[in-house]
Short mmCIF file of C-alpha atoms and ligand atoms in Angstrom, two decimals:
data_model
loop_
_atom_site.label_atom_id
_atom_site.label_comp_id
_atom_site.label_asym_id
_atom_site.label_seq_id
_atom_site.Cartn_x
_atom_site.Cartn_y
_atom_site.Cartn_z
CA MET F 28 13.26 10.14 -14.77
CA MET F 29 10.67 8.20 -17.05
CA GLY F 30 8.63 4.99 -15.14
CA ALA F 31 6.22 4.03 -12.87
CA ARG F 32 6.93 4.14 -9.52
CA ILE F 33 5.37 1.00 -6.92
CA THR F 34 4.49 1.55 -3.05
CA LEU F 35 4.96 -0.76 -0.96
CA LEU F 36 3.51 -1.24 2.88
CA GLY F 37 6.56 -2.44 4.89
CA SER F 38 3.93 -5.49 5.63
CA GLN F 39 3.11 -6.49 2.93
CA HIS F 40 6.76 -6.48 1.48
CA GLU F 41 6.96 -9.10 5.00
CA ALA F 42 4.07 -10.99 4.18
CA LEU F 43 4.97 -11.13 0.48
CA LYS F 44 8.94 -12.20 1.03
CA GLY F 45 7.64 -14.94 4.03
CA PHE F 46 5.56 -15.92 1.09
CA LEU F 47 8.25 -15.93 -1.34
CA GLU F 48 10.67 -17.70 0.46
CA SER F 49 8.16 -20.19 2.46
CA HIS F 50 9.05 -23.69 -0.40
CA PRO F 51 10.50 -26.64 1.81
CA HIS F 52 12.76 -27.19 -1.25
CA GLY F 53 13.18 -23.51 -2.36
CA HIS F 54 11.68 -23.65 -5.73
CA GLU F 55 10.17 -20.44 -6.90
CA MET F 56 7.09 -19.22 -5.93
CA ALA F 57 4.30 -16.88 -7.25
CA ALA F 58 1.74 -14.21 -6.26
CA VAL F 59 -0.83 -11.61 -7.19
CA VAL F 60 -0.54 -8.26 -5.90
CA LEU F 61 -3.42 -5.81 -6.82
CA PHE F 62 -2.23 -2.30 -7.39
CA LYS F 63 -4.38 1.08 -7.48
CA ARG F 64 -2.66 2.99 -10.11
CA LEU F 65 -2.76 6.92 -9.51
CA ARG F 66 -2.14 8.26 -13.25
CA ILE F 67 -1.47 11.61 -12.34
CA GLN F 68 -0.09 14.12 -14.35
CA VAL F 69 1.44 17.14 -12.70
CA GLU F 70 3.21 19.97 -15.11
CA GLY F 71 6.30 20.65 -14.14
CA VAL F 72 7.25 16.92 -13.43
CA SER F 73 7.92 13.44 -15.19
CA ASP F 74 5.25 11.49 -15.64
CA SER F 75 5.16 9.04 -13.55
CA ASP F 76 2.24 6.63 -12.47
CA ARG F 77 2.02 5.33 -8.95
CA TYR F 78 1.45 2.03 -8.14
CA LEU F 79 0.27 1.22 -4.99
CA ALA F 80 -0.18 -2.02 -3.55
CA GLN F 81 -3.81 -2.78 -2.00
CA GLU F 82 -3.98 -6.66 -1.52
CA ILE F 83 -1.52 -9.49 -1.92
CA ILE F 84 -3.14 -12.96 -2.86
CA PRO F 85 -0.53 -16.22 -2.82
CA PHE F 86 -0.77 -18.66 -5.61
CA GLU F 87 -2.84 -21.25 -4.06
CA ASP F 88 -0.52 -25.12 -4.57
CA ALA F 89 -3.07 -26.16 -6.83
CA TRP F 90 -2.80 -23.45 -9.19
CA VAL F 91 0.99 -24.40 -9.65
CA THR F 92 1.81 -27.31 -12.11
CA GLY F 93 4.86 -27.25 -11.64
CA SER F 94 8.21 -25.75 -9.83
CA SER F 95 11.82 -25.96 -9.16
CA PRO F 96 14.47 -23.46 -7.79
CA SER F 97 14.53 -21.94 -11.39
CA HIS F 98 11.05 -22.24 -12.62
CA ILE F 99 7.76 -22.08 -11.76
CA ALA F 100 4.34 -23.12 -14.04
CA PHE F 101 0.91 -22.86 -13.40
CA ASN F 102 -2.77 -22.90 -14.99
CA LEU F 103 -4.43 -19.50 -15.95
CA ALA F 104 -7.63 -20.84 -14.79
CA PRO F 105 -7.40 -19.59 -11.23
CA LEU F 106 -6.32 -16.27 -12.21
CA ARG F 107 -9.48 -14.92 -14.32
CA GLU F 108 -11.61 -14.42 -11.11
CA ILE F 109 -9.04 -12.13 -9.82
CA PHE F 110 -9.01 -10.60 -13.40
CA ARG F 111 -12.83 -10.03 -12.94
CA ARG F 112 -11.95 -8.32 -9.47
CA CYS F 113 -9.20 -6.15 -11.43
CA GLU F 114 -11.69 -4.79 -14.26
CA ASP F 115 -14.90 -4.73 -10.79
CA GLU F 116 -12.86 -2.50 -8.73
CA GLY F 117 -10.19 -0.85 -11.32
CA LEU F 118 -7.28 -2.40 -9.87
CA VAL F 119 -4.12 -2.92 -11.58
CA PHE F 120 -3.16 -7.00 -11.97
CA GLY F 121 0.97 -7.21 -10.46
CA PHE F 122 2.31 -10.52 -11.18
CA VAL F 123 5.21 -11.97 -8.08
CA HIS F 124 7.40 -14.40 -8.60
CA ASN F 125 11.19 -15.36 -6.94
CA HIS F 126 14.15 -16.34 -8.11
CA PRO F 127 15.55 -18.46 -4.88
CA ALA F 128 19.31 -18.65 -6.54
CA GLY F 129 19.02 -15.69 -8.64
CA PRO F 130 19.59 -13.75 -11.27
CA ALA F 131 18.29 -10.37 -9.67
CA GLU F 132 17.05 -9.73 -13.48
CA PHE F 133 13.98 -11.16 -15.46
CA SER F 134 14.76 -13.73 -17.88
CA ASP F 135 13.47 -14.96 -21.32
CA VAL F 136 10.89 -17.33 -19.66
CA ASP F 137 9.61 -14.11 -17.61
CA GLU F 138 9.21 -12.83 -20.26
CA LYS F 139 7.19 -15.26 -22.37
CA ASN F 140 4.84 -15.48 -18.75
CA GLU F 141 4.62 -12.28 -18.68
CA TYR F 142 3.24 -11.79 -22.30
CA THR F 143 0.72 -14.70 -21.86
CA LEU F 144 -1.06 -12.77 -18.68
CA ILE F 145 -1.02 -9.28 -20.30
CA GLN F 146 -2.70 -11.13 -22.98
CA ALA F 147 -5.75 -13.03 -21.06
CA LEU F 148 -5.89 -9.94 -19.07
CA SER F 149 -6.82 -7.45 -22.24
CA ASN F 150 -8.57 -10.52 -23.54
CA ARG F 151 -10.91 -10.30 -20.06
CA ASN F 152 -10.92 -6.53 -18.97
CA GLY F 153 -10.04 -5.08 -22.51
CA PRO F 154 -6.75 -3.15 -24.33
CA ASP F 155 -6.39 -0.24 -21.68
CA ILE F 156 -5.11 -2.31 -19.12
CA THR F 157 -1.54 -1.94 -17.53
CA PHE F 158 0.00 -4.66 -15.92
CA VAL F 159 2.76 -4.72 -13.21
CA ALA F 160 5.62 -7.81 -13.25
CA MET F 161 7.60 -7.89 -9.88
CA LEU F 162 10.81 -9.87 -9.12
CA TRP F 163 12.14 -10.93 -5.32
CA ALA F 164 15.84 -12.01 -6.14
CA GLU F 165 19.03 -11.43 -3.82
CA GLU F 166 16.98 -9.68 -1.50
CA LYS F 167 16.14 -7.03 -3.60
CA TRP F 168 12.58 -5.67 -5.87
CA VAL F 169 13.15 -6.16 -9.67
CA ALA F 170 10.27 -4.48 -11.72
CA ARG F 171 8.45 -3.55 -15.05
CA THR F 172 5.58 -2.35 -16.47
CA ARG F 173 3.32 -3.17 -19.37
CA SER F 174 0.60 -2.08 -21.02
CA ALA F 175 -1.87 -4.06 -23.98
CA LYS F 176 -1.29 -1.21 -26.12
CA ALA F 177 2.67 -2.41 -26.79
CA PRO F 178 1.86 -5.68 -25.00
CA ARG F 179 5.69 -7.39 -25.94
CA SER F 180 7.17 -4.03 -24.56
CA SER F 181 8.38 -3.54 -21.05
CA GLU F 182 8.94 -0.24 -19.30
CA SER F 183 11.89 -0.15 -16.11
CA VAL F 184 10.09 1.39 -13.32
CA ARG F 185 11.73 4.07 -11.63
CA HIS F 186 11.91 2.51 -7.87
CA THR F 187 10.00 0.32 -5.78
CA LEU F 188 9.54 1.70 -2.42
CA VAL F 189 9.17 0.23 0.72
CA LEU F 190 7.09 1.81 3.61
CA GLY F 191 7.79 0.31 6.77
CA LYS F 192 9.58 2.10 9.34
CA GLN F 193 11.79 4.00 7.20
CA ILE F 194 11.63 4.80 3.25
CA SER F 195 13.92 1.59 0.90
CA LEU F 196 14.15 1.83 -2.27
CA TYR F 197 14.68 -0.82 -4.51
CA GLY F 198 15.95 -0.64 -8.25
CA TYR F 199 16.51 3.28 -8.59
CA LYS F 200 19.02 4.77 -11.53
CA GLU F 201 22.10 5.87 -10.80
CA SER F 202 22.60 9.62 -10.28
CA SER F 203 24.34 11.72 -13.41
CA ASP F 204 28.47 13.11 -13.32
CA THR F 205 27.07 16.54 -12.53
CA HIS F 206 24.50 15.29 -10.26
CA CYS F 207 26.97 13.71 -8.29
CA GLU F 208 29.64 16.42 -8.52
CA VAL F 209 27.31 18.91 -6.81
CA GLN F 210 26.52 15.54 -4.22
CA ALA F 211 30.27 14.88 -3.65
CA ARG F 212 29.84 16.28 0.32
CA GLN F 213 26.51 14.58 0.99
CA THR F 214 28.10 11.47 -0.99
CA ALA F 215 30.95 11.70 1.56
CA ALA F 216 29.08 11.42 4.55
CA PHE F 217 26.10 8.83 3.11
CA GLY F 218 27.02 7.47 0.46
CA GLN F 219 25.88 6.99 -3.33
CA PRO F 220 23.15 5.17 -2.75
CA PHE F 221 21.13 7.87 -0.74
CA VAL F 222 22.03 10.59 -3.10
CA ASP F 223 20.61 7.85 -5.37
CA ILE F 224 17.40 7.25 -3.91
CA LEU F 225 16.95 10.97 -3.08
CA GLN F 226 16.99 11.83 -6.27
CA SER F 227 14.73 9.35 -7.52
CA LEU F 228 12.46 10.25 -4.87
CA ARG F 229 9.25 12.60 -5.79
CA VAL F 230 8.40 15.19 -2.25
CA GLY F 231 5.35 17.83 -1.69
CA VAL F 232 6.01 20.67 0.22
CA VAL F 233 2.61 21.73 1.48
CA GLY F 234 2.83 25.26 1.97
CA ASN F 235 5.93 27.30 0.61
CA GLY F 236 6.82 30.35 3.37
CA GLY F 237 8.78 30.80 6.72
CA THR F 238 9.13 27.32 6.59
CA GLY F 239 7.92 25.53 3.47
CA SER F 240 10.76 28.15 1.56
CA PRO F 241 13.66 27.53 3.19
CA PHE F 242 12.72 23.49 3.27
CA ALA F 243 12.24 23.47 -0.37
CA THR F 244 15.24 25.72 -1.62
CA LEU F 245 17.74 23.33 0.81
CA GLY F 246 15.97 20.19 -0.11
CA ALA F 247 16.86 21.19 -3.48
CA ARG F 248 20.43 21.67 -2.97
CA ALA F 249 20.02 18.07 -1.11
CA GLY F 250 19.50 16.93 -4.34
CA ILE F 251 15.85 15.50 -3.87
CA GLY F 252 15.15 14.81 -7.60
CA GLU F 253 11.56 15.77 -7.67
CA LEU F 254 9.36 18.54 -6.27
CA VAL F 255 5.81 19.62 -5.75
CA LEU F 256 5.60 22.96 -4.37
CA ILE F 257 2.11 23.65 -3.05
CA ASP F 258 0.38 26.76 -1.67
CA LYS F 259 -2.18 29.22 -3.15
CA ASP F 260 -0.95 32.76 -1.28
CA GLN F 261 0.85 35.16 -2.75
CA LEU F 262 4.43 36.27 -0.95
CA ASP F 263 3.63 39.58 1.48
CA ALA F 264 6.04 42.00 2.60
CA SER F 265 5.95 40.76 6.20
CA ASN F 266 7.12 37.35 4.95
CA LEU F 267 10.75 38.78 3.86
CA ASN F 268 12.23 38.34 7.03
CA ARG F 269 12.64 34.87 6.96
CA VAL F 270 11.33 32.98 3.39
CA ARG F 271 14.28 31.61 1.41
CA GLY F 272 14.66 32.33 -3.01
CA LEU F 273 11.72 34.86 -2.92
CA VAL F 274 12.93 38.49 -3.35
CA ARG F 275 11.19 42.49 -2.43
CA ALA F 276 10.38 41.85 -6.50
CA ASP F 277 8.11 38.87 -6.22
CA ILE F 278 5.63 40.48 -3.00
CA GLU F 279 1.48 40.06 -4.29
CA GLN F 280 3.73 36.76 -6.70
CA ALA F 281 2.43 33.90 -5.74
CA LYS F 282 4.75 31.70 -3.58
CA SER F 283 5.06 28.29 -5.02
CA THR F 284 5.43 30.06 -8.31
CA THR F 285 8.46 32.60 -7.53
CA LEU F 286 10.19 29.61 -5.39
CA LYS F 287 9.90 26.99 -8.39
CA ALA F 288 11.49 30.13 -10.95
CA PHE F 289 14.22 30.31 -8.13
CA ILE F 290 15.37 26.54 -7.38
CA GLU F 291 14.98 26.36 -10.99
CA ASN F 292 17.47 28.70 -11.65
CA ILE F 293 20.18 27.15 -9.11
CA GLY F 294 21.29 24.78 -11.57
CA LEU F 295 20.39 21.47 -10.86
CA SER F 296 19.25 17.94 -11.29
CA ILE F 297 15.35 19.14 -10.29
CA LYS F 298 12.17 18.85 -11.61
CA VAL F 299 10.00 21.38 -10.27
CA ALA F 300 5.99 21.94 -9.85
CA ALA F 301 3.84 24.34 -8.42
CA VAL F 302 0.53 24.43 -7.70
CA VAL F 303 -1.20 27.57 -6.47
CA SER F 304 -3.78 26.17 -4.70
CA GLU F 305 -4.34 24.38 -1.51
CA VAL F 306 -4.60 20.77 -0.31
CA ASP F 307 -8.35 20.99 1.38
CA THR F 308 -10.45 22.55 -1.01
CA ASP F 309 -8.87 21.80 -4.33
CA PRO F 310 -9.53 18.11 -6.61
CA ILE F 311 -5.56 19.47 -8.82
CA ALA F 312 -4.09 20.13 -5.55
CA VAL F 313 -5.30 16.73 -4.23
CA ASP F 314 -3.69 14.86 -7.48
CA ALA F 315 -0.07 16.82 -7.40
CA LEU F 316 -0.06 15.53 -3.68
CA ALA F 317 -1.17 11.90 -4.17
CA SER F 318 1.13 11.82 -6.84
CA CYS F 319 4.13 12.65 -4.21
CA ASP F 320 6.29 9.66 -2.53
CA VAL F 321 6.68 11.87 0.16
CA ILE F 322 5.38 15.01 1.81
CA ILE F 323 6.71 17.39 4.14
CA GLY F 324 3.55 19.80 6.03
CA CYS F 325 4.60 23.32 6.12
CA THR F 326 1.26 24.33 6.49
CA ASP F 327 -0.18 26.23 9.36
CA ASP F 328 -3.48 25.68 8.56
CA PHE F 329 -5.47 22.69 10.46
CA SER F 330 -7.78 21.90 7.93
CA GLY F 331 -4.77 21.87 5.87
CA ARG F 332 -3.44 19.17 8.27
CA GLU F 333 -6.33 16.90 8.59
CA LEU F 334 -6.30 16.13 4.66
CA LEU F 335 -2.35 15.77 5.08
CA ASN F 336 -3.26 13.30 8.05
CA VAL F 337 -5.51 11.29 6.41
CA ALA F 338 -4.06 11.17 2.94
CA LEU F 339 -0.62 9.57 4.07
CA TYR F 340 -2.62 6.27 4.86
CA VAL F 341 -4.82 6.46 1.58
CA TYR F 342 -1.57 7.26 -0.64
CA ALA F 343 0.60 5.67 1.03
CA GLN F 344 3.13 8.57 1.76
CA PRO F 345 5.72 9.22 4.69
CA LEU F 346 4.55 12.59 6.47
CA ILE F 347 7.13 14.70 8.03
CA ASP F 348 4.74 18.29 9.48
CA ILE F 349 6.95 20.66 11.07
CA GLY F 350 4.86 23.90 13.42
CA LEU F 351 6.42 26.07 15.67
CA GLY F 352 4.66 27.42 18.78
CA GLY F 353 5.08 29.14 21.76
CA ARG F 354 3.98 31.92 23.76
CA VAL F 355 5.17 35.74 23.42
CA ASP F 356 4.77 37.73 26.74
CA GLU F 357 6.08 41.43 27.68
CA GLY F 358 9.24 41.89 29.38
CA LYS F 359 9.58 43.93 32.32
CA ASP F 360 11.17 46.57 30.23
CA GLY F 361 8.07 46.96 28.80
CA TYR F 362 9.13 44.93 24.98
CA PRO F 363 7.98 41.59 24.50
CA TYR F 364 9.44 38.54 25.20
CA LEU F 365 10.47 34.73 24.62
CA ARG F 366 8.50 33.00 27.01
CA TYR F 367 8.84 29.14 25.57
CA HIS F 368 9.06 28.81 21.54
CA TYR F 369 10.32 25.45 20.09
CA GLY F 370 9.88 23.89 16.77
CA ARG F 371 7.73 20.77 16.53
CA ILE F 372 8.94 17.86 13.76
CA SER F 373 6.25 15.01 13.45
CA THR F 374 7.05 12.06 11.27
CA ILE F 375 4.11 9.71 10.44
CA LEU F 376 4.75 6.66 8.41
CA PRO F 377 1.45 4.30 7.56
CA GLU F 378 2.00 1.79 10.11
CA ALA F 379 4.78 3.63 12.15
CA GLY F 380 3.56 6.58 14.45
CA GLN F 381 1.12 8.14 15.98
CA CYS F 382 -1.24 10.46 13.42
CA LEU F 383 -1.47 14.08 13.76
CA PHE F 384 -4.49 14.24 15.71
CA CYS F 385 -3.35 11.84 18.58
CA GLN F 386 -0.30 14.13 18.83
CA GLY F 387 -2.36 16.57 19.50
CA VAL F 388 -1.46 18.44 16.46
CA ILE F 389 -4.88 18.83 15.10
CA LYS F 390 -8.23 19.06 16.97
CA GLU F 391 -11.91 18.48 15.69
CA VAL F 392 -12.41 22.08 17.20
CA TRP F 393 -9.38 24.01 15.90
CA ILE F 394 -10.77 22.94 12.80
CA ARG F 395 -14.22 23.44 12.32
CA ALA F 396 -13.33 26.45 14.58
CA GLN F 397 -11.35 27.52 11.22
CA HIS F 398 -14.04 26.10 9.28
CA ALA F 399 -16.59 28.66 10.35
CA ARG F 400 -13.79 31.47 10.04
CA ARG F 401 -13.99 30.35 6.24
CA ASP F 402 -17.28 30.70 6.03
CA ASN F 403 -17.71 34.37 7.83
CA PRO F 404 -14.75 35.94 8.81
CA ALA F 405 -15.95 38.30 11.21
CA ILE F 406 -17.14 35.63 13.17
CA THR F 407 -15.97 36.92 16.97
CA ALA F 408 -14.27 34.18 19.66
CA GLU F 409 -17.67 34.55 21.46
CA GLU F 410 -19.48 33.49 18.43
CA LEU F 411 -17.16 30.48 18.23
CA LYS F 412 -17.42 29.74 21.67
CA GLY F 413 -21.02 29.40 21.89
CA ARG F 414 -20.27 27.20 19.06
CA TYR F 415 -18.46 25.18 21.07
CA LEU F 416 -15.16 25.86 18.83
CA GLU F 417 -11.95 27.41 19.70
CA ASP F 418 -9.17 28.64 17.58
CA GLY F 419 -6.17 26.72 17.96
CA ALA F 420 -3.15 28.83 17.10
CA THR F 421 -0.50 29.37 19.82
CA ASP F 422 1.91 32.49 19.31
CA ALA F 423 4.51 31.88 16.71
CA PRO F 424 5.95 34.86 15.74
CA GLY F 425 7.33 34.19 12.17
CA VAL F 426 11.23 34.78 13.29
CA GLY F 427 14.12 33.77 10.43
CA PRO F 428 16.37 31.09 12.48
CA PHE F 429 13.58 29.73 14.24
CA THR F 430 11.50 28.54 11.20
CA SER F 431 14.23 27.59 9.10
CA ALA F 432 16.06 25.61 11.97
CA THR F 433 12.75 23.59 12.10
CA ALA F 434 12.87 23.55 8.13
CA ASP F 435 16.24 21.85 8.29
CA TYR F 436 15.63 19.28 11.27
CA ALA F 437 12.59 18.66 8.65
CA LEU F 438 14.86 17.68 5.83
CA ALA F 439 17.62 15.88 8.21
CA THR F 440 14.73 13.57 8.64
CA LEU F 441 14.23 13.17 5.20
CA PHE F 442 18.02 11.73 5.55
CA ASP F 443 17.38 9.72 8.41
CA LEU F 444 13.87 8.38 6.92
CA ILE F 445 16.25 7.07 3.96
CA LYS F 446 19.61 6.74 5.52
CA PRO F 447 19.15 6.03 9.95
CA PHE F 448 21.77 8.32 11.56
CA ARG F 449 19.93 9.21 14.14
CA ARG F 450 20.76 7.99 17.81
CA PHE F 451 17.75 8.91 19.79
CA PRO F 452 17.95 9.07 23.47
CA PRO F 453 15.27 6.92 25.32
CA GLU F 454 12.80 10.08 26.03
CA VAL F 455 12.54 11.17 22.29
CA ARG F 456 10.14 9.77 19.91
CA ARG F 457 11.02 9.22 16.77
CA ASP F 458 7.42 10.64 15.27
CA MET F 459 7.01 13.75 17.14
CA PHE F 460 9.87 15.69 19.18
CA PHE F 461 10.55 19.64 19.80
CA VAL F 462 13.25 21.60 19.20
CA ASP F 463 13.29 24.13 21.98
CA PHE F 464 15.02 27.82 21.27
CA VAL F 465 14.55 29.00 24.83
CA LYS F 466 15.19 26.35 27.03
CA MET F 467 17.69 24.92 24.43
CA GLY F 468 16.74 21.06 24.40
CA ILE F 469 14.66 18.39 22.06
CA HIS F 470 12.28 16.88 23.63
CA SER F 471 9.29 14.77 23.38
CA HIS F 472 5.92 14.76 25.18
CA GLU F 473 4.23 11.08 26.13
CA THR F 474 0.51 10.87 24.53
CA ALA F 475 -2.28 8.85 25.14
CA LYS F 476 -2.17 5.43 22.68
CA ASP F 477 -5.71 5.96 21.00
CA THR F 478 -5.77 2.34 19.92
CA GLU F 479 -9.45 3.23 18.65
CA CYS F 480 -7.47 6.13 16.05
CA PRO F 481 -9.64 5.87 12.80
CA TYR F 482 -6.35 6.78 11.62
CA CYS F 483 -3.58 5.80 13.62
CA GLY F 484 -5.08 2.90 15.59
CA THR F 485 -8.01 0.91 13.42
CA HIS F 486 -6.17 2.34 10.15
CA LYS F 487 -9.91 2.90 9.06
CA PHE F 488 -8.45 5.12 5.86
CA LEU F 489 -5.48 3.19 4.88
CA LEU F 490 -5.39 1.68 1.49
CA LEU F 491 -8.89 3.38 1.49
CA LYS F 492 -11.22 2.73 -1.42
CA GLU F 493 -11.83 5.35 -3.35
CA SER F 494 -15.15 6.58 -4.60
CA SER F 495 -14.19 10.65 -4.42
CA ARG F 496 -10.56 11.72 -3.64
CA LEU F 497 -10.70 10.19 0.18
CA ASN F 498 -13.99 9.77 -0.08
CA ARG F 499 -14.72 13.67 0.31
CA PRO F 500 -17.47 14.34 -2.41
CA SER F 501 -16.69 18.39 -1.65
CA LEU F 502 -13.12 17.18 -3.30
CA GLY F 503 -14.56 15.95 -6.54
CA LYS F 504 -14.24 12.68 -8.46
CA ARG F 505 -11.38 10.42 -8.17
CA TYR F 506 -8.73 11.30 -10.61
CA GLU F 507 -9.10 8.10 -13.39
CA PHE F 508 -12.03 9.52 -13.74
CA SER F 509 -11.33 12.84 -14.69
ZN1 ZN R 615 11.56 -15.73 -13.31
ZN1 ZN R 616 -4.17 8.73 15.70
#
């Protein structure tokens, strides 16, 4: 699967659609979309840039020299200021227009317009630029890219992803016959588009142990097209009670690498990358993460979760974060018993849902305590307390049916984002629910709405302009320069 991937936020999609369809006589309309290009190669998955829409600039009336329901003509001069911005800010120029009467395909005139635009753009900004063209017609996005090095030829994108309250995909390719054969039962439940969409997505799984390995193995069987497995840890004998796809011979081997080998051996239409590293300290792991369309958080680590919590806004990714918690007490018989035990499934999209801080999943004091332990593994609970820090862990004993069940709920949540099938009772939140393995129920709890939260309230990190990765100098320079 070649071709770039385009991502629009739901609000951007609505704004563009609203503008393009606003002509009083149904004429064609045009706009510019400025994109951030994530040009990241991850070994094991296809070479596919992500273009994240950053800003929409509708054409002003004065720029348009003529229009009808089947054409639009415009001046290049007013666009030169935007060309300059592209160069200064490292953004990619995108030309967007609509065909009010169809068809949902680019025309010969579009071909000429794009050629003119990319020539003008590369005359000013040099031969290394790329260019995006998007067309809105018949309630669908069609998109393609061009490079100034071969301005006459265009490449269709792999898909255009709109991230609102769910995942909406346009322009994806049809699955192969071999894939359809494997997915016959899922096609029967959700339809062919669902199967094709899942096949077009690149899903990052951060943490490949008790929850990550069941997610990745079942996710692969369910027809995810590309998986990026990120985990720096090795398999321990005590993991064998709950992991999937890993065996005794894999002990002391990196979980991500052995899991990749297992999945590749199943015989599915999937590409898998393994990154033996961790996202909160390693720029290479952050790049691999940023290249994904969807992230599944399967780490038990507060600092790692904090990074996923910012990355989802900066890199426009839905985050399904899962964890287990509860309390083990001693029973009257002198043996442990589960006082309570639950799996948590949090689903956060850049423009929907509370972030992990607001959900109470991560706290500053827990993250700083983890950093303090990393700097000094011998630090005592007393010393942490002296620094006003505390460990955040609850009892999560790591029991297979509970870790697997939580991972299965996460995969069903991904299904629900692609093709909503759940009917939530009013007391259960879409963005955070708990599966209670002891009391046998699904519930949510209310959290205070923090309108000042920089993540989900003021959206300070939404499509952040980065000078370094996620603007954290410790994570190195941004990918474009590396
Ligand atoms: Zn056209
Ligand atoms: Zn928040």
